Tab-separated table of C-alpha atoms in Angstrom:
chain	number	residue	atom	x	y	z
A	3	MET	CA	142.749	61.488	72.362
A	4	THR	CA	141.501	64.367	74.459
A	5	THR	CA	143.239	67.684	74.308
A	6	VAL	CA	143.868	69.836	77.348
A	7	THR	CA	141.249	72.425	76.402
A	8	GLU	CA	138.531	69.786	76.291
A	9	LYS	CA	139.162	69.060	79.934
A	10	LEU	CA	139.098	72.700	80.897
A	11	GLU	CA	135.874	74.560	81.529
A	12	LEU	CA	134.515	77.152	79.142
A	13	PHE	CA	133.980	80.650	80.558
A	14	GLU	CA	132.166	83.613	79.047
A	15	VAL	CA	133.884	86.962	79.471
A	16	PHE	CA	132.178	90.317	80.044
A	17	VAL	CA	134.106	93.587	80.101
A	18	ARG	CA	133.083	97.008	81.391
A	19	SER	CA	134.929	99.460	79.197
A	20	LYS	CA	134.218	102.482	81.365
A	21	ARG	CA	132.696	103.138	84.772
A	22	GLY	CA	128.974	103.693	84.429
A	23	LEU	CA	128.564	101.435	81.393
A	24	ASP	CA	127.210	97.881	81.387
A	25	HIS	CA	129.501	94.886	81.204
A	26	LYS	CA	129.454	93.669	77.620
A	27	HIS	CA	130.062	90.161	76.355
A	28	VAL	CA	133.383	90.047	74.519
A	29	GLY	CA	134.045	86.323	74.034
A	30	SER	CA	134.981	83.150	75.855
A	31	LEU	CA	137.993	81.148	76.936
A	32	HIS	CA	139.032	77.912	78.654
A	33	ALA	CA	140.350	77.915	82.208
A	34	GLU	CA	140.730	75.683	85.266
A	35	ASP	CA	138.666	77.902	87.540
A	36	HIS	CA	137.255	81.401	88.014
A	37	GLU	CA	140.525	82.937	89.206
A	38	GLN	CA	142.440	81.614	86.246
A	39	ALA	CA	139.657	82.672	83.887
A	40	LEU	CA	139.897	86.230	85.207
A	41	GLU	CA	143.637	86.362	84.592
A	42	TYR	CA	143.339	84.851	81.131
A	43	ALA	CA	140.556	87.284	80.330
A	44	ARG	CA	142.764	90.165	81.388
A	45	ASP	CA	145.592	88.862	79.173
A	46	CYS	CA	143.288	88.069	76.236
A	47	TYR	CA	140.677	90.766	76.162
A	48	THR	CA	142.165	93.830	77.857
A	49	ARG	CA	145.676	93.967	76.455
A	50	ARG	CA	145.089	97.582	75.421
A	51	SER	CA	143.268	98.725	78.553
A	52	GLU	CA	139.885	98.000	77.028
A	53	GLY	CA	138.291	97.605	80.424
A	54	VAL	CA	138.024	98.711	84.024
A	55	SER	CA	136.211	95.600	85.223
A	56	ILE	CA	135.867	91.991	84.046
A	57	TRP	CA	133.216	89.373	84.828
A	58	VAL	CA	133.723	85.700	84.041
A	59	VAL	CA	130.828	83.246	84.134
A	60	LYS	CA	130.901	79.508	83.493
A	61	SER	CA	129.244	78.986	80.115
A	62	SER	CA	127.331	76.065	81.577
A	63	ASP	CA	125.761	78.444	84.119
A	64	ILE	CA	124.172	80.543	81.402
A	65	CYS	CA	120.552	79.753	80.667
A	66	ALA	CA	119.626	81.149	77.280
A	67	SER	CA	116.394	81.533	75.345
A	68	GLN	CA	116.256	79.537	72.115
A	69	GLU	CA	116.668	81.488	68.880
A	70	ASP	CA	114.457	78.973	67.091
A	71	ASP	CA	111.589	79.723	69.461
A	72	ALA	CA	111.987	83.488	69.083
A	73	ASP	CA	108.749	83.864	67.121
A	74	CYS	CA	106.448	82.474	69.766
A	75	PHE	CA	108.650	83.581	72.673
A	76	TYR	CA	108.314	87.279	71.791
A	77	ASP	CA	104.906	86.974	70.171
A	78	PRO	CA	103.033	88.602	73.107
A	79	SER	CA	104.558	92.031	72.360
A	80	ASP	CA	104.029	91.940	68.598
A	81	ASP	CA	100.443	93.181	68.681
A	82	LYS	CA	101.004	95.962	71.222
A	83	PRO	CA	102.172	98.971	69.213
A	84	TYR	CA	100.713	101.216	71.908
A	85	ARG	CA	103.717	100.419	74.106
A	86	HIS	CA	105.741	102.727	71.850
A	87	ALA	CA	105.820	106.503	72.249
A	88	THR	CA	105.531	107.009	68.480
A	89	TYR	CA	102.089	105.362	68.474
A	90	TYR	CA	100.541	108.542	69.885
A	91	VAL	CA	99.935	111.370	67.451
A	92	LEU	CA	100.032	114.718	69.260
A	93	PRO	CA	99.734	118.298	67.980
A	94	ASP	CA	103.085	119.747	66.833
A	95	PRO	CA	103.554	122.370	69.577
A	96	VAL	CA	103.530	119.646	72.277
A	97	ASN	CA	104.945	116.761	70.270
A	98	ASN	CA	108.329	116.912	72.061
A	99	MET	CA	107.071	115.120	75.202
B	38	MET	CA	141.030	114.050	108.246
B	39	THR	CA	140.209	112.369	104.956
B	40	THR	CA	141.352	108.803	104.441
B	41	PRO	CA	142.875	107.682	101.105
B	42	GLN	CA	139.618	105.788	100.465
B	43	GLU	CA	137.529	108.920	100.908
B	44	GLU	CA	139.923	110.864	98.744
B	45	ASN	CA	139.705	108.276	95.970
B	46	PHE	CA	135.918	108.271	96.228
B	47	MET	CA	135.692	112.051	95.964
B	48	ARG	CA	138.163	112.046	93.065
B	49	LYS	CA	135.821	109.749	91.115
B	50	ILE	CA	132.829	111.920	91.976
B	51	SER	CA	134.487	115.117	90.805
B	52	ALA	CA	135.799	113.436	87.639
B	53	GLU	CA	132.192	112.439	86.778
B	54	GLU	CA	133.144	108.777	87.083
B	55	LYS	CA	130.400	106.447	88.284
B	56	ILE	CA	130.587	104.622	91.602
B	57	GLU	CA	130.024	100.897	91.092
B	58	PRO	CA	128.684	98.361	93.634
B	59	LYS	CA	132.013	96.890	94.743
B	60	ASP	CA	133.747	100.260	95.138
B	61	TRP	CA	134.392	101.667	98.576
B	62	MET	CA	131.850	104.347	99.464
B	63	PRO	CA	131.087	106.381	102.611
B	64	ASP	CA	128.350	104.855	104.787
B	65	ALA	CA	126.266	107.994	104.516
B	66	TYR	CA	126.448	107.858	100.696
B	67	ARG	CA	125.217	104.271	100.794
B	68	LYS	CA	122.428	105.126	103.249
B	69	ASN	CA	121.377	108.158	101.267
B	70	LEU	CA	121.206	106.103	98.079
B	71	ILE	CA	119.239	103.291	99.733
B	72	ARG	CA	116.743	105.842	101.022
B	73	GLN	CA	116.332	107.545	97.653
B	74	ILE	CA	116.328	104.466	95.392
B	75	SER	CA	114.010	102.427	97.612
B	76	GLN	CA	111.631	105.386	97.895
B	77	HIS	CA	111.710	105.609	94.118
B	78	ALA	CA	111.015	101.853	93.770
B	79	HIS	CA	108.146	102.008	96.278
B	80	SER	CA	106.639	104.894	94.306
B	81	GLU	CA	106.598	102.830	91.113
B	82	VAL	CA	104.862	99.972	92.905
B	83	ILE	CA	102.337	102.005	94.926
B	84	GLY	CA	101.711	104.112	91.814
B	85	MET	CA	99.974	101.135	90.233
B	86	GLN	CA	97.056	101.483	92.658
B	87	PRO	CA	95.433	104.792	91.647
B	88	GLU	CA	95.580	103.786	87.974
B	89	GLY	CA	94.516	100.207	88.635
B	90	ASN	CA	91.372	101.717	90.116
B	91	TRP	CA	90.194	102.505	86.555
B	92	LEU	CA	91.257	99.351	84.725
B	93	THR	CA	87.856	97.699	84.759
B	94	ARG	CA	86.117	100.960	83.873
B	95	ALA	CA	88.332	102.254	81.055
B	96	PRO	CA	86.080	103.790	78.369
B	97	SER	CA	87.236	101.483	75.545
B	98	LEU	CA	89.201	98.297	74.965
B	99	ARG	CA	91.981	100.391	73.431
B	100	ARG	CA	92.285	102.615	76.508
B	101	LYS	CA	92.156	99.565	78.733
B	102	ALA	CA	94.980	97.801	76.861
B	103	ILE	CA	97.091	100.972	77.020
B	104	LEU	CA	96.474	101.442	80.728
B	105	LEU	CA	97.277	97.801	81.417
B	106	SER	CA	100.568	98.162	79.543
B	107	LYS	CA	101.458	101.283	81.468
B	108	ILE	CA	100.758	99.649	84.823
B	109	GLN	CA	102.828	96.657	83.737
B	110	ASP	CA	105.707	99.044	82.987
B	111	GLU	CA	105.452	100.528	86.482
B	112	ALA	CA	105.866	97.072	88.010
B	113	GLY	CA	108.904	96.572	85.773
B	114	HIS	CA	110.341	99.917	86.826
B	115	GLY	CA	109.871	98.964	90.463
B	116	LEU	CA	111.848	95.797	89.766
B	117	TYR	CA	114.749	97.644	88.060
B	118	LEU	CA	114.974	99.994	91.035
B	119	TYR	CA	114.711	97.323	93.742
B	120	SER	CA	117.500	95.424	91.952
B	121	ALA	CA	119.677	98.543	91.756
B	122	CYS	CA	119.075	99.112	95.466
B	123	GLU	CA	119.945	95.523	96.339
B	124	THR	CA	123.465	96.098	94.961
B	125	LEU	CA	123.953	98.364	98.006
B	126	GLY	CA	123.504	95.468	100.402
B	127	ILE	CA	119.857	95.740	101.458
B	128	SER	CA	117.488	92.836	100.753
B	129	ARG	CA	114.197	93.049	98.887
B	130	SER	CA	112.274	91.835	101.936
B	131	GLU	CA	113.838	94.500	104.170
B	132	MET	CA	112.744	97.175	101.731
B	133	ILE	CA	109.200	95.838	101.552
B	134	GLU	CA	109.050	95.675	105.329
B	135	GLN	CA	110.141	99.321	105.539
B	136	LEU	CA	107.440	100.308	103.062
B	137	GLN	CA	104.759	98.449	104.957
B	138	SER	CA	105.829	99.732	108.384
B	139	GLY	CA	105.996	103.310	107.117
B	140	ALA	CA	109.736	103.580	107.784
B	141	ALA	CA	110.290	104.168	104.057
B	142	LYS	CA	108.277	106.683	102.088
B	143	TYR	CA	106.915	106.778	98.559
B	144	SER	CA	105.913	109.760	96.468
B	145	SER	CA	102.978	111.466	98.175
B	146	ILE	CA	101.228	112.044	94.830
B	147	PHE	CA	99.891	108.492	95.045
B	148	ASN	CA	97.967	109.337	98.194
B	149	TYR	CA	95.507	111.328	96.111
B	150	PRO	CA	92.411	109.478	94.893
B	151	THR	CA	91.505	108.943	91.214
B	152	LEU	CA	87.897	110.123	91.158
B	153	THR	CA	87.185	110.165	87.411
B	154	TRP	CA	88.533	108.681	84.188
B	155	ALA	CA	90.132	112.052	83.409
B	156	ASP	CA	92.376	111.538	86.439
B	157	VAL	CA	94.035	108.653	84.596
B	158	GLY	CA	94.858	111.016	81.728
B	159	ALA	CA	96.066	113.702	84.124
B	160	ILE	CA	98.331	111.223	85.918
B	161	GLY	CA	99.994	110.059	82.697
B	162	TRP	CA	100.461	113.594	81.475
B	163	LEU	CA	101.340	115.467	84.692
B	164	VAL	CA	102.545	112.880	87.192
B	165	ASP	CA	104.606	110.864	84.722
B	166	GLY	CA	105.618	114.154	83.108
B	167	ALA	CA	107.004	115.415	86.418
B	168	ALA	CA	108.652	112.058	87.064
B	169	ILE	CA	110.363	112.228	83.668
B	170	VAL	CA	111.822	115.680	84.395
B	171	ASN	CA	113.304	114.252	87.577
B	172	GLN	CA	114.452	110.988	86.007
B	173	VAL	CA	116.110	112.592	82.989
B	174	SER	CA	118.243	114.509	85.463
B	175	LEU	CA	118.956	111.337	87.461
B	176	GLN	CA	120.363	109.568	84.402
B	177	ARG	CA	123.557	111.431	85.360
B	178	THR	CA	123.479	110.305	89.017
B	179	SER	CA	126.840	109.174	90.387
B	180	TYR	CA	125.816	105.602	91.255
B	181	GLY	CA	126.227	103.320	88.225
B	182	PRO	CA	123.333	100.870	88.723
B	183	TYR	CA	120.902	103.732	89.534
B	184	SER	CA	122.020	105.686	86.489
B	185	ARG	CA	121.607	102.692	84.171
B	186	GLY	CA	118.178	101.983	85.650
B	187	MET	CA	117.141	105.588	84.991
B	188	ILE	CA	118.304	105.426	81.377
B	189	ARG	CA	116.215	102.310	80.795
B	190	ILE	CA	113.183	103.771	82.562
B	191	CYS	CA	113.335	107.072	80.655
B	192	LYS	CA	113.315	105.189	77.359
B	193	GLU	CA	110.107	103.435	78.358
B	194	GLU	CA	108.432	106.342	80.075
B	195	SER	CA	107.754	108.646	77.147
B	196	PHE	CA	104.775	106.514	76.122
B	197	HIS	CA	103.263	107.016	79.573
B	198	GLN	CA	103.129	110.762	79.269
B	199	ARG	CA	101.965	110.727	75.662
B	200	GLN	CA	99.099	108.319	76.260
B	201	GLY	CA	97.963	110.475	79.191
B	202	TYR	CA	98.054	113.641	77.149
B	203	GLU	CA	96.238	111.936	74.279
B	204	ALA	CA	93.477	110.838	76.675
B	205	MET	CA	93.226	114.381	78.062
B	206	LEU	CA	93.088	115.789	74.536
B	207	ALA	CA	90.191	113.483	73.651
B	208	LEU	CA	88.258	114.740	76.684
B	209	ALA	CA	89.206	118.391	76.231
B	210	LYS	CA	87.975	118.300	72.621
B	211	GLY	CA	84.874	116.293	73.553
B	212	SER	CA	81.495	117.267	75.009
B	213	GLU	CA	81.042	120.044	77.566
B	214	GLY	CA	80.825	117.435	80.283
B	215	GLN	CA	84.029	115.728	79.174
B	216	LYS	CA	85.867	119.036	78.979
B	217	ALA	CA	84.735	119.936	82.491
B	218	MET	CA	85.977	116.546	83.691
B	219	ALA	CA	89.387	117.198	82.117
B	220	GLN	CA	89.551	120.667	83.687
B	221	ASP	CA	88.658	119.264	87.096
B	222	ALA	CA	91.366	116.593	86.850
B	223	LEU	CA	93.918	119.218	85.818
B	224	ASN	CA	92.895	121.467	88.727
B	225	ARG	CA	93.292	118.651	91.242
B	226	PHE	CA	96.505	117.060	89.928
B	227	TYR	CA	98.487	120.146	88.904
B	228	TRP	CA	99.480	121.189	92.437
B	229	PRO	CA	100.337	117.755	93.825
B	230	ALA	CA	102.395	117.149	90.649
B	231	LEU	CA	104.467	120.250	91.479
B	232	MET	CA	104.904	118.939	95.027
B	233	MET	CA	106.497	115.766	93.611
B	234	PHE	CA	109.762	117.697	93.302
B	235	GLY	CA	109.922	117.935	97.078
B	236	PRO	CA	110.288	120.868	99.478
B	237	HIS	CA	112.090	124.099	98.622
B	238	ASP	CA	115.849	123.598	98.455
B	239	SER	CA	116.232	125.577	101.679
B	240	GLU	CA	113.928	123.112	103.503
B	241	SER	CA	115.207	119.896	101.986
B	242	ALA	CA	116.961	117.746	104.568
B	243	HIS	CA	118.946	115.581	102.157
B	244	SER	CA	119.525	117.914	99.238
B	245	GLN	CA	122.880	119.453	100.035
B	246	LYS	CA	124.781	116.237	100.642
B	247	SER	CA	123.030	114.555	97.699
B	248	MET	CA	124.128	117.353	95.392
B	249	GLU	CA	127.685	117.229	96.700
B	250	TRP	CA	127.852	113.505	96.027
B	251	LYS	CA	126.076	113.984	92.699
B	252	ILE	CA	123.312	111.562	93.675
B	253	LYS	CA	121.024	114.424	92.688
B	254	ARG	CA	122.171	116.611	89.794
B	255	GLU	CA	119.662	119.447	89.925
B	256	THR	CA	117.864	121.031	92.847
B	257	ASN	CA	114.171	120.476	93.641
B	258	ASP	CA	113.290	124.065	92.750
B	259	ASP	CA	115.169	124.025	89.419
B	260	LEU	CA	113.467	120.801	88.347
B	261	ARG	CA	110.085	122.147	89.441
B	262	GLN	CA	110.655	125.285	87.372
B	263	LYS	CA	111.418	123.164	84.299
B	264	PHE	CA	108.130	121.355	84.736
B	265	VAL	CA	106.160	124.586	85.276
B	266	ASP	CA	107.671	126.027	82.094
B	267	GLN	CA	106.978	123.036	79.854
B	268	THR	CA	103.406	122.563	81.094
B	269	VAL	CA	102.096	126.041	80.150
B	270	LYS	CA	102.046	125.305	76.421
B	271	GLN	CA	100.555	121.847	76.987
B	272	ILE	CA	97.607	123.325	78.898
B	273	GLU	CA	97.102	125.913	76.184
B	274	VAL	CA	96.957	123.274	73.426
B	275	LEU	CA	94.331	121.385	75.404
B	276	GLY	CA	92.289	124.580	75.502
B	277	LEU	CA	91.963	124.343	79.283
B	278	GLU	CA	92.383	127.035	81.897
B	279	HIS	CA	95.672	127.185	83.776
B	280	PRO	CA	95.015	126.287	87.444
B	281	ASP	CA	97.563	128.871	88.576
B	282	LYS	CA	96.086	132.353	88.139
B	283	ASN	CA	99.483	133.907	88.850
B	284	ILE	CA	101.331	132.166	86.039
B	285	LYS	CA	103.226	134.838	84.136
B	286	TRP	CA	106.217	134.872	81.785
B	287	ASN	CA	109.201	136.610	83.320
B	288	GLU	CA	111.373	137.937	80.513
B	289	GLU	CA	114.276	138.702	82.799
B	290	ARG	CA	114.497	135.215	84.314
B	291	GLY	CA	113.503	133.444	81.104
B	292	HIS	CA	111.020	131.421	83.142
B	293	TYR	CA	107.407	131.528	84.215
B	294	ASP	CA	106.640	133.001	87.630
B	295	SER	CA	104.062	131.022	89.577
B	296	SER	CA	102.247	130.840	92.904
B	297	ASP	CA	103.881	129.229	95.890
B	298	LEU	CA	102.518	125.824	96.856
B	299	ASN	CA	100.391	124.877	99.818
B	300	TRP	CA	103.197	123.490	101.916
B	301	ASP	CA	100.909	122.642	104.841
B	302	GLU	CA	99.125	120.204	102.571
B	303	PHE	CA	102.477	118.860	101.353
B	304	TRP	CA	103.746	118.077	104.867
B	305	SER	CA	100.386	116.773	105.985
B	306	VAL	CA	100.248	114.221	103.136
B	307	ILE	CA	103.894	113.217	103.650
B	308	ASN	CA	103.177	112.674	107.324
B	309	GLY	CA	100.421	110.216	106.584
B	310	ASN	CA	97.289	112.319	106.445
B	311	GLY	CA	96.490	112.315	102.741
B	312	HIS	CA	93.227	110.889	101.438
B	313	CYS	CA	94.599	107.454	100.667
B	314	ASN	CA	97.766	106.887	102.767
B	315	ARG	CA	96.282	104.131	104.912
B	316	GLN	CA	94.429	102.526	102.033
B	317	ARG	CA	97.551	102.345	99.823
B	318	VAL	CA	99.669	100.589	102.429
B	319	GLU	CA	96.852	98.310	103.590
B	320	HIS	CA	96.270	97.269	99.996
B	321	HIS	CA	99.969	96.533	99.540
B	322	VAL	CA	100.058	94.440	102.705
B	323	ALA	CA	96.943	92.522	101.650
B	324	ALA	CA	98.249	91.868	98.122
B	325	HIS	CA	101.577	90.736	99.543
B	326	ASP	CA	99.934	88.386	102.072
B	327	GLU	CA	97.485	87.016	99.553
B	328	GLY	CA	100.377	86.274	97.216
B	329	GLU	CA	102.129	84.124	99.755
B	330	TRP	CA	100.760	80.875	98.323
B	331	VAL	CA	102.409	81.740	94.981
B	332	ARG	CA	105.797	82.180	96.626
B	333	ASP	CA	105.245	78.962	98.603
B	334	ALA	CA	104.309	77.111	95.426
B	335	ILE	CA	107.519	78.238	93.702
B	336	THR	CA	109.605	76.995	96.605
B	337	ALA	CA	107.719	73.676	96.752
B	338	TYR	CA	108.141	73.167	92.998
B	339	ASN	CA	111.876	73.864	93.192
B	340	GLU	CA	112.286	71.388	96.042
B	341	LYS	CA	110.401	68.713	94.130
B	342	LYS	CA	112.502	69.294	91.039
B	343	ARG	CA	115.714	69.127	93.028
B	344	ALA	CA	114.643	65.855	94.670
B	345	LYS	CA	113.740	64.415	91.274
B	346	ASN	CA	117.068	65.407	89.753
B	347	ALA	CA	118.938	63.945	92.707
B	348	GLN	CA	117.054	60.679	92.243
B	349	HIS	CA	118.003	60.564	88.551
B	350	ALA	CA	121.619	61.242	89.359
B	351	ALA	CA	121.742	58.455	91.934
């Protein structure tokens, strides 16, 4: 027996809490389409005015890197400490740059 | 007569709220932003050329790896800024066309040649240093995507200035010849670095409106003064001579007084007559044209993949 939610699409919800800030992932929900997802998201995730803007994206449209591959995926930056400001030792009087 | 839309827009600006891409905004605000952000993006991209000039001749593998990383960052910064600009409704290809035709400008500092290895140090220290002063201020710009781009860039940029200063320090504490090379680079890059802040406020065509709309948060002259002030100590620690013989602490103002700049040179370089203006744009055009096969290959690969998937589905 299939339940209703299994037939509905899964959407990821992103909320901008304040103008100027990034949209942040807050969770997901099931909906028929984008419009419905937006309204559900408003009812679910911004009941206390947590946001000024909501994005909904079909979960199936998200392409994600694999956690299991993280080691080799990010490996190229592991041996490049010189990309960090703290790598450079400068005399105290000018160390605030 | 102000419309309700204009009123709402100005209310957000005065309340220090950010303007976001889908908000209504005056046409002139949009145009002004496109001009400034695209010019900023072009500067990041063209800025790779003078430094790239020394990649194969960096004095050690360490310096080479650092320089490569820095140049890579500049490409990334160009990308952040082009993307922020695209949210205003202009396409990437339009922007590139404007750069190549000369309709859009980039920072004139990159029209100066890099004659010695010390120039690479001077650029990191002075040119990136000046850029940081400007960009720290722009973190508070009124346009959301631009502001967020600036915050990200500032986080990454500190390494640029520090590696440059470290390279200068190595030369300044080195042999007589190396010290002279560092002094020469300082003498040549100090003045153009000050010009990066643009004309005097009284001469700046876009300043007033940009300040009103909080696209810019501090005036050209105020930012320039900040840079002048912070650089004095840095020159002293290097043990080099200050290129400005008139530099003098002014107790009353709480700032250093300094010589006025050679504005004829400034306008001449902006108007296309610097040492490298033609070369920079020609190089960009050539690199873009030579990269066409890569873009074609991506499109061809995507088409093949789509055809294959369609076949599987059938």
